[in-house]
mmCIF file of C-alpha atoms in Angstrom:
data_model
loop_
_atom_site.group_PDB
_atom_site.id
_atom_site.type_symbol
_atom_site.label_atom_id
_atom_site.label_comp_id
_atom_site.label_asym_id
_atom_site.label_seq_id
_atom_site.Cartn_x
_atom_site.Cartn_y
_atom_site.Cartn_z
ATOM 1 C CA MET A 1 70.978 157.214 -10.343
ATOM 2 C CA GLY A 2 74.065 154.963 -10.597
ATOM 3 C CA ASP A 3 74.045 151.315 -10.982
ATOM 4 C CA ILE A 4 76.354 150.639 -7.905
ATOM 5 C CA VAL A 5 73.869 152.944 -5.489
ATOM 6 C CA SER A 6 70.944 151.152 -7.323
ATOM 7 C CA VAL A 7 72.079 147.818 -6.480
ATOM 8 C CA VAL A 8 72.966 148.980 -2.925
ATOM 9 C CA VAL A 9 69.319 149.962 -2.586
ATOM 10 C CA TRP A 10 67.982 147.028 -3.726
ATOM 11 C CA VAL A 11 70.146 144.844 -1.437
ATOM 12 C CA LEU A 12 69.295 147.080 1.612
ATOM 13 C CA LEU A 13 65.737 146.957 0.855
ATOM 14 C CA LEU A 14 65.628 143.330 -0.142
ATOM 15 C CA SER A 15 67.214 142.349 3.180
ATOM 16 C CA GLY A 16 65.137 144.527 5.204
ATOM 17 C CA ALA A 17 62.019 142.579 3.541
ATOM 18 C CA PHE A 18 63.251 139.369 4.554
ATOM 19 C CA PHE A 19 63.964 140.182 8.328
ATOM 20 C CA LEU A 20 60.588 141.802 8.438
ATOM 21 C CA VAL A 21 58.435 138.967 6.989
ATOM 22 C CA THR A 22 60.697 136.339 8.912
ATOM 23 C CA GLY A 23 60.344 137.890 12.142
ATOM 24 C CA SER A 24 56.696 138.508 11.432
ATOM 25 C CA LEU A 25 56.316 134.930 10.752
ATOM 26 C CA GLY A 26 58.110 134.091 13.927
ATOM 27 C CA MET A 27 55.864 136.008 15.794
ATOM 28 C CA VAL A 28 52.922 133.741 14.615
ATOM 29 C CA ARG A 29 54.803 130.592 15.224
ATOM 30 C CA LEU A 30 56.554 130.799 18.732
ATOM 31 C CA PRO A 31 55.087 129.173 21.566
ATOM 32 C CA ASP A 32 54.709 131.998 24.064
ATOM 33 C CA VAL A 33 54.756 135.681 24.561
ATOM 34 C CA PHE A 34 58.491 135.749 25.704
ATOM 35 C CA THR A 35 59.680 133.924 22.516
ATOM 36 C CA ARG A 36 57.524 135.881 20.345
ATOM 37 C CA MET A 37 59.235 138.900 21.949
ATOM 38 C CA HIS A 38 62.549 137.653 20.320
ATOM 39 C CA ALA A 39 61.199 137.814 16.676
ATOM 40 C CA ALA A 40 59.260 141.347 17.198
ATOM 41 C CA GLY A 41 62.755 142.643 18.417
ATOM 42 C CA MET A 42 64.171 141.261 14.937
ATOM 43 C CA VAL A 43 61.433 143.216 13.045
ATOM 44 C CA ASP A 44 62.126 146.512 14.902
ATOM 45 C CA THR A 45 66.029 145.995 14.847
ATOM 46 C CA MET A 46 67.050 144.427 11.432
ATOM 47 C CA GLY A 47 63.873 144.850 9.381
ATOM 48 C CA ALA A 48 63.277 148.466 9.934
ATOM 49 C CA GLY A 49 66.842 149.346 10.440
ATOM 50 C CA LEU A 50 67.981 147.887 6.894
ATOM 51 C CA THR A 51 64.543 149.403 5.267
ATOM 52 C CA LEU A 52 65.184 152.892 6.252
ATOM 53 C CA ALA A 53 69.119 152.556 5.340
ATOM 54 C CA GLY A 54 67.959 151.444 1.793
ATOM 55 C CA LEU A 55 65.910 154.724 1.917
ATOM 56 C CA CYS A 56 68.811 156.717 3.459
ATOM 57 C CA VAL A 57 70.961 155.687 0.684
ATOM 58 C CA TYR A 58 68.639 156.461 -1.768
ATOM 59 C CA SER A 59 67.975 159.836 -0.719
ATOM 60 C CA LEU A 60 71.714 160.680 0.057
ATOM 61 C CA HIS A 61 72.643 159.860 -3.556
ATOM 62 C CA ASP A 62 71.233 163.413 -4.275
ATOM 63 C CA GLY A 63 73.634 164.759 -1.829
ATOM 64 C CA ALA A 64 73.033 165.672 1.635
ATOM 65 C CA ASN A 65 69.490 166.959 2.611
ATOM 66 C CA LEU A 66 67.002 166.731 5.245
ATOM 67 C CA VAL A 67 65.523 163.573 4.306
ATOM 68 C CA ALA A 68 68.326 161.653 5.338
ATOM 69 C CA VAL A 69 68.623 163.405 8.268
ATOM 70 C CA ARG A 70 65.016 162.590 9.182
ATOM 71 C CA LEU A 71 65.577 158.947 8.225
ATOM 72 C CA VAL A 72 68.197 158.812 10.744
ATOM 73 C CA LEU A 73 65.896 160.348 13.412
ATOM 74 C CA VAL A 74 63.373 158.047 12.903
ATOM 75 C CA LEU A 75 65.699 154.869 13.005
ATOM 76 C CA ALA A 76 67.350 156.341 16.193
ATOM 77 C CA PHE A 77 64.145 156.691 17.966
ATOM 78 C CA LEU A 78 62.601 153.062 16.987
ATOM 79 C CA TRP A 79 66.172 151.755 18.072
ATOM 80 C CA PHE A 80 65.581 153.751 21.562
ATOM 81 C CA THR A 81 62.276 152.631 21.987
ATOM 82 C CA SER A 82 61.785 149.065 20.896
ATOM 83 C CA PRO A 83 64.000 147.810 23.528
ATOM 84 C CA ILE A 84 62.389 149.687 26.222
ATOM 85 C CA ALA A 85 58.605 148.820 24.863
ATOM 86 C CA THR A 86 59.792 145.225 24.716
ATOM 87 C CA HIS A 87 61.252 145.352 28.361
ATOM 88 C CA ALA A 88 58.019 146.853 29.423
ATOM 89 C CA VAL A 89 55.672 144.165 28.021
ATOM 90 C CA ALA A 90 58.377 141.438 29.561
ATOM 91 C CA LYS A 91 57.761 143.149 32.905
ATOM 92 C CA ALA A 92 54.184 143.271 32.873
ATOM 93 C CA ALA A 93 54.043 139.873 31.420
ATOM 94 C CA LEU A 94 56.079 138.166 34.316
ATOM 95 C CA SER A 95 54.150 140.571 37.127
ATOM 96 C CA GLY A 96 50.999 139.313 35.386
ATOM 97 C CA GLY A 97 51.448 135.762 35.969
ATOM 98 C CA THR A 98 52.675 134.352 32.685
ATOM 99 C CA THR A 99 55.215 131.402 32.949
ATOM 100 C CA PRO A 100 57.798 131.485 30.223
ATOM 101 C CA TYR A 101 57.695 128.563 28.103
ATOM 102 C CA THR A 102 60.669 125.782 28.550
ATOM 103 C CA VAL A 103 61.030 122.832 26.971
ATOM 104 C CA ARG A 104 61.342 120.881 30.223
ATOM 105 C CA GLY A 105 58.005 122.565 31.064
ATOM 106 C CA ALA A 106 56.451 121.632 27.718
ATOM 107 C CA GLU A 107 57.466 117.743 28.856
ATOM 108 C CA ALA A 108 56.152 117.971 31.736
ATOM 109 C CA GLY A 109 53.033 119.927 31.369
ATOM 110 C CA GLY A 110 52.249 117.786 28.651
ATOM 111 C CA GLU A 111 49.916 118.882 25.810
ATOM 112 C CA VAL A 112 51.434 122.244 24.112
ATOM 113 C CA ASP A 113 49.947 123.571 21.413
ATOM 114 C CA ASP A 114 52.518 125.585 19.950
ATOM 115 C CA ARG A 115 50.313 127.987 17.735
ATOM 116 C CA THR A 116 48.367 129.307 20.427
ATOM 117 C CA GLY A 117 50.899 128.756 23.357
ATOM 118 C CA ALA A 118 48.310 127.048 25.658
ATOM 119 C CA ALA A 119 51.428 125.453 27.441
ATOM 120 C CA PRO A 120 51.838 128.415 30.078
ATOM 121 C CA GLU A 121 47.931 128.347 30.664
ATOM 122 C CA ALA A 122 48.197 124.798 31.484
ATOM 123 C CA ALA A 123 51.448 125.447 33.430
ATOM 124 C CA ARG A 124 49.980 128.044 35.493
ATOM 125 C CA LYS A 125 46.983 125.845 36.589
ATOM 126 C CA ALA A 126 49.367 123.335 37.829
ATOM 127 C CA PRO A 127 51.851 125.436 40.495
ATOM 128 C CA GLY A 128 54.343 123.584 42.523
ATOM 129 C CA ASP A 129 55.367 121.260 39.897
ATOM 130 C CA GLY A 130 58.937 120.780 40.612
ATOM 131 C CA GLU A 131 59.985 119.347 37.449
ATOM 132 C CA ARG A 132 59.495 122.615 35.481
ATOM 133 C CA GLY A 133 62.485 124.356 34.730
ATOM 134 C CA GLY A 134 62.602 127.940 34.606
ATOM 135 C CA GLY A 135 58.964 128.362 35.871
ATOM 136 C CA ASP A 136 60.031 130.052 39.177
ATOM 137 C CA THR A 137 62.631 132.595 37.931
ATOM 138 C CA ARG A 138 60.528 135.743 38.983
ATOM 139 C CA MET B 1 61.995 149.006 -5.916
ATOM 140 C CA PHE B 2 60.291 150.656 -3.116
ATOM 141 C CA ALA B 3 57.079 149.101 -4.087
ATOM 142 C CA VAL B 4 58.305 145.741 -3.095
ATOM 143 C CA ALA B 5 59.538 146.940 0.270
ATOM 144 C CA ALA B 6 55.962 148.332 0.863
ATOM 145 C CA ALA B 7 54.751 145.090 -0.036
ATOM 146 C CA ALA B 8 56.832 143.223 2.321
ATOM 147 C CA VAL B 9 55.914 145.536 5.155
ATOM 148 C CA LEU B 10 52.240 145.182 4.186
ATOM 149 C CA VAL B 11 52.712 141.493 4.532
ATOM 150 C CA SER B 12 54.240 141.372 7.625
ATOM 151 C CA MET B 13 51.650 143.691 9.238
ATOM 152 C CA VAL B 14 49.127 141.025 8.123
ATOM 153 C CA LEU B 15 50.983 138.769 9.984
ATOM 154 C CA ALA B 16 51.345 140.866 13.136
ATOM 155 C CA MET B 17 47.804 141.328 12.898
ATOM 156 C CA VAL B 18 47.052 137.526 12.963
ATOM 157 C CA ARG B 19 49.113 137.193 16.152
ATOM 158 C CA ALA B 20 47.310 140.272 17.547
ATOM 159 C CA ALA B 21 43.581 138.476 16.856
ATOM 160 C CA LEU B 22 44.512 135.177 17.886
ATOM 161 C CA GLY B 23 47.064 136.081 21.238
ATOM 162 C CA PRO B 24 46.010 133.967 23.925
ATOM 163 C CA THR B 25 47.138 136.524 26.436
ATOM 164 C CA ALA B 26 46.714 140.462 26.526
ATOM 165 C CA TYR B 27 50.569 140.691 26.158
ATOM 166 C CA ASP B 28 50.664 139.213 22.955
ATOM 167 C CA ARG B 29 48.365 141.572 21.791
ATOM 168 C CA VAL B 30 49.958 144.687 22.748
ATOM 169 C CA LEU B 31 53.210 143.080 21.470
ATOM 170 C CA ALA B 32 51.686 142.540 18.071
ATOM 171 C CA LEU B 33 50.098 146.221 18.195
ATOM 172 C CA ASN B 34 53.425 147.567 19.197
ATOM 173 C CA ASN B 35 55.008 145.808 16.167
ATOM 174 C CA ILE B 36 52.477 147.129 14.192
ATOM 175 C CA GLY B 37 52.973 150.232 14.852
ATOM 176 C CA ALA B 38 56.806 150.165 14.028
ATOM 177 C CA LYS B 39 55.734 148.779 10.780
ATOM 178 C CA THR B 40 53.365 151.827 10.186
ATOM 179 C CA VAL B 41 56.221 154.096 10.597
ATOM 180 C CA VAL B 42 58.557 152.018 8.121
ATOM 181 C CA LEU B 43 55.482 151.944 5.557
ATOM 182 C CA ILE B 44 55.004 155.810 5.872
ATOM 183 C CA ALA B 45 58.596 156.363 5.127
ATOM 184 C CA VAL B 46 58.538 153.916 2.264
ATOM 185 C CA LEU B 47 55.511 155.183 0.673
ATOM 186 C CA GLY B 48 56.879 158.491 0.768
ATOM 187 C CA PHE B 49 59.254 157.370 -1.468
ATOM 188 C CA VAL B 50 56.863 155.441 -3.857
ATOM 189 C CA ASN B 51 54.893 158.327 -4.392
ATOM 190 C CA GLY B 52 58.385 160.512 -5.191
ATOM 191 C CA ARG B 53 57.431 162.886 -2.415
ATOM 192 C CA PRO B 54 59.293 162.111 0.867
ATOM 193 C CA ASP B 55 57.650 164.451 2.981
ATOM 194 C CA PHE B 56 55.800 162.246 5.249
ATOM 195 C CA LEU B 57 58.761 161.447 7.301
ATOM 196 C CA ASP B 58 57.743 163.880 9.837
ATOM 197 C CA LEU B 59 54.372 161.860 10.109
ATOM 198 C CA ALA B 60 56.542 158.643 10.670
ATOM 199 C CA LEU B 61 58.637 160.600 13.557
ATOM 200 C CA ALA B 62 55.345 161.706 15.206
ATOM 201 C CA TYR B 63 53.855 158.113 14.829
ATOM 202 C CA ALA B 64 56.716 156.688 16.564
ATOM 203 C CA LEU B 65 56.493 158.879 19.427
ATOM 204 C CA ILE B 66 52.802 158.222 19.861
ATOM 205 C CA ASN B 67 53.075 154.532 19.050
ATOM 206 C CA PHE B 68 55.773 154.355 22.069
ATOM 207 C CA ILE B 69 53.700 156.367 24.676
ATOM 208 C CA GLY B 70 50.441 154.433 23.737
ATOM 209 C CA THR B 71 52.109 151.050 24.184
ATOM 210 C CA ILE B 72 53.593 152.424 27.567
ATOM 211 C CA ALA B 73 50.139 153.478 28.453
ATOM 212 C CA VAL B 74 48.246 150.074 27.476
ATOM 213 C CA LEU B 75 50.987 148.108 29.621
ATOM 214 C CA LYS B 76 50.168 150.592 32.440
ATOM 215 C CA TYR B 77 46.421 149.846 32.256
ATOM 216 C CA ILE B 78 46.780 146.054 31.896
ATOM 217 C CA GLU B 79 49.562 146.093 34.785
ATOM 218 C CA TYR B 80 47.670 148.453 37.375
ATOM 219 C CA GLY B 81 44.183 148.618 36.344
ATOM 220 C CA ASP B 82 44.611 152.563 35.813
ATOM 221 C CA LEU B 83 47.101 154.792 34.330
ATOM 222 C CA GLY B 84 47.992 156.037 38.019
ATOM 223 C CA VAL B 85 46.152 159.412 37.606
ATOM 224 C CA GLY B 86 45.011 160.684 40.827
ATOM 225 C CA THR B 87 46.067 157.844 42.661
ATOM 226 C CA PRO B 88 47.248 158.944 46.285
ATOM 227 C CA ARG B 89 51.210 158.686 46.695
ATOM 228 C CA GLU B 90 53.288 159.274 49.811
ATOM 229 C CA THR B 91 54.636 162.300 48.246
ATOM 230 C CA GLY B 92 52.275 163.283 45.657
ATOM 231 C CA THR B 93 50.466 166.652 46.380
ATOM 232 C CA GLU B 94 47.744 166.363 43.537
#
């Protein structure tokens, strides 16, 4: 394969790998479920998108074929369903009583464990705390 | 070059599994499982190119469909307590 195509495929695959690992690291480290959704969306959009785009460029080097069409279909389906699934998770989490994490809520709620997201649990046990910003947005 | 992408996908799947194991609420686990499914789709596609036979993309497409339906079903079960099958509705005739 040509050198330029190889360089383009390398760049796309490495960018996709960067976004995959960064988004997953954010999903481990961020404080609550709503902020973790942000990192998960990064994985679905940029990580999968760039990786599958790299595969698509590689397979298109042999000329137009059905492999590229299938890759585009997979990518389109991921890009359509990922926001829908994230929206469903957010709706279920809000109606299930999860309080979104805010900086003011963390300051008012006191102890915040940013590894396990204990702040929404602690804030849920003390409702009616007027100083907590964003806690009553639903 | 595809082995590097496959390794990155595997590392990110391990991180998502850490969140699925740690997650304090059920929604964290559902989010992590949905994300693992999306990464599985990418992994199937990449592994097809690693082996030089990209014939497994149909499996990736089917897996994306099943993953989405499964996520919606689990969320509906968590939110309502059942899947809504057989529950009486105003206009339902089942």
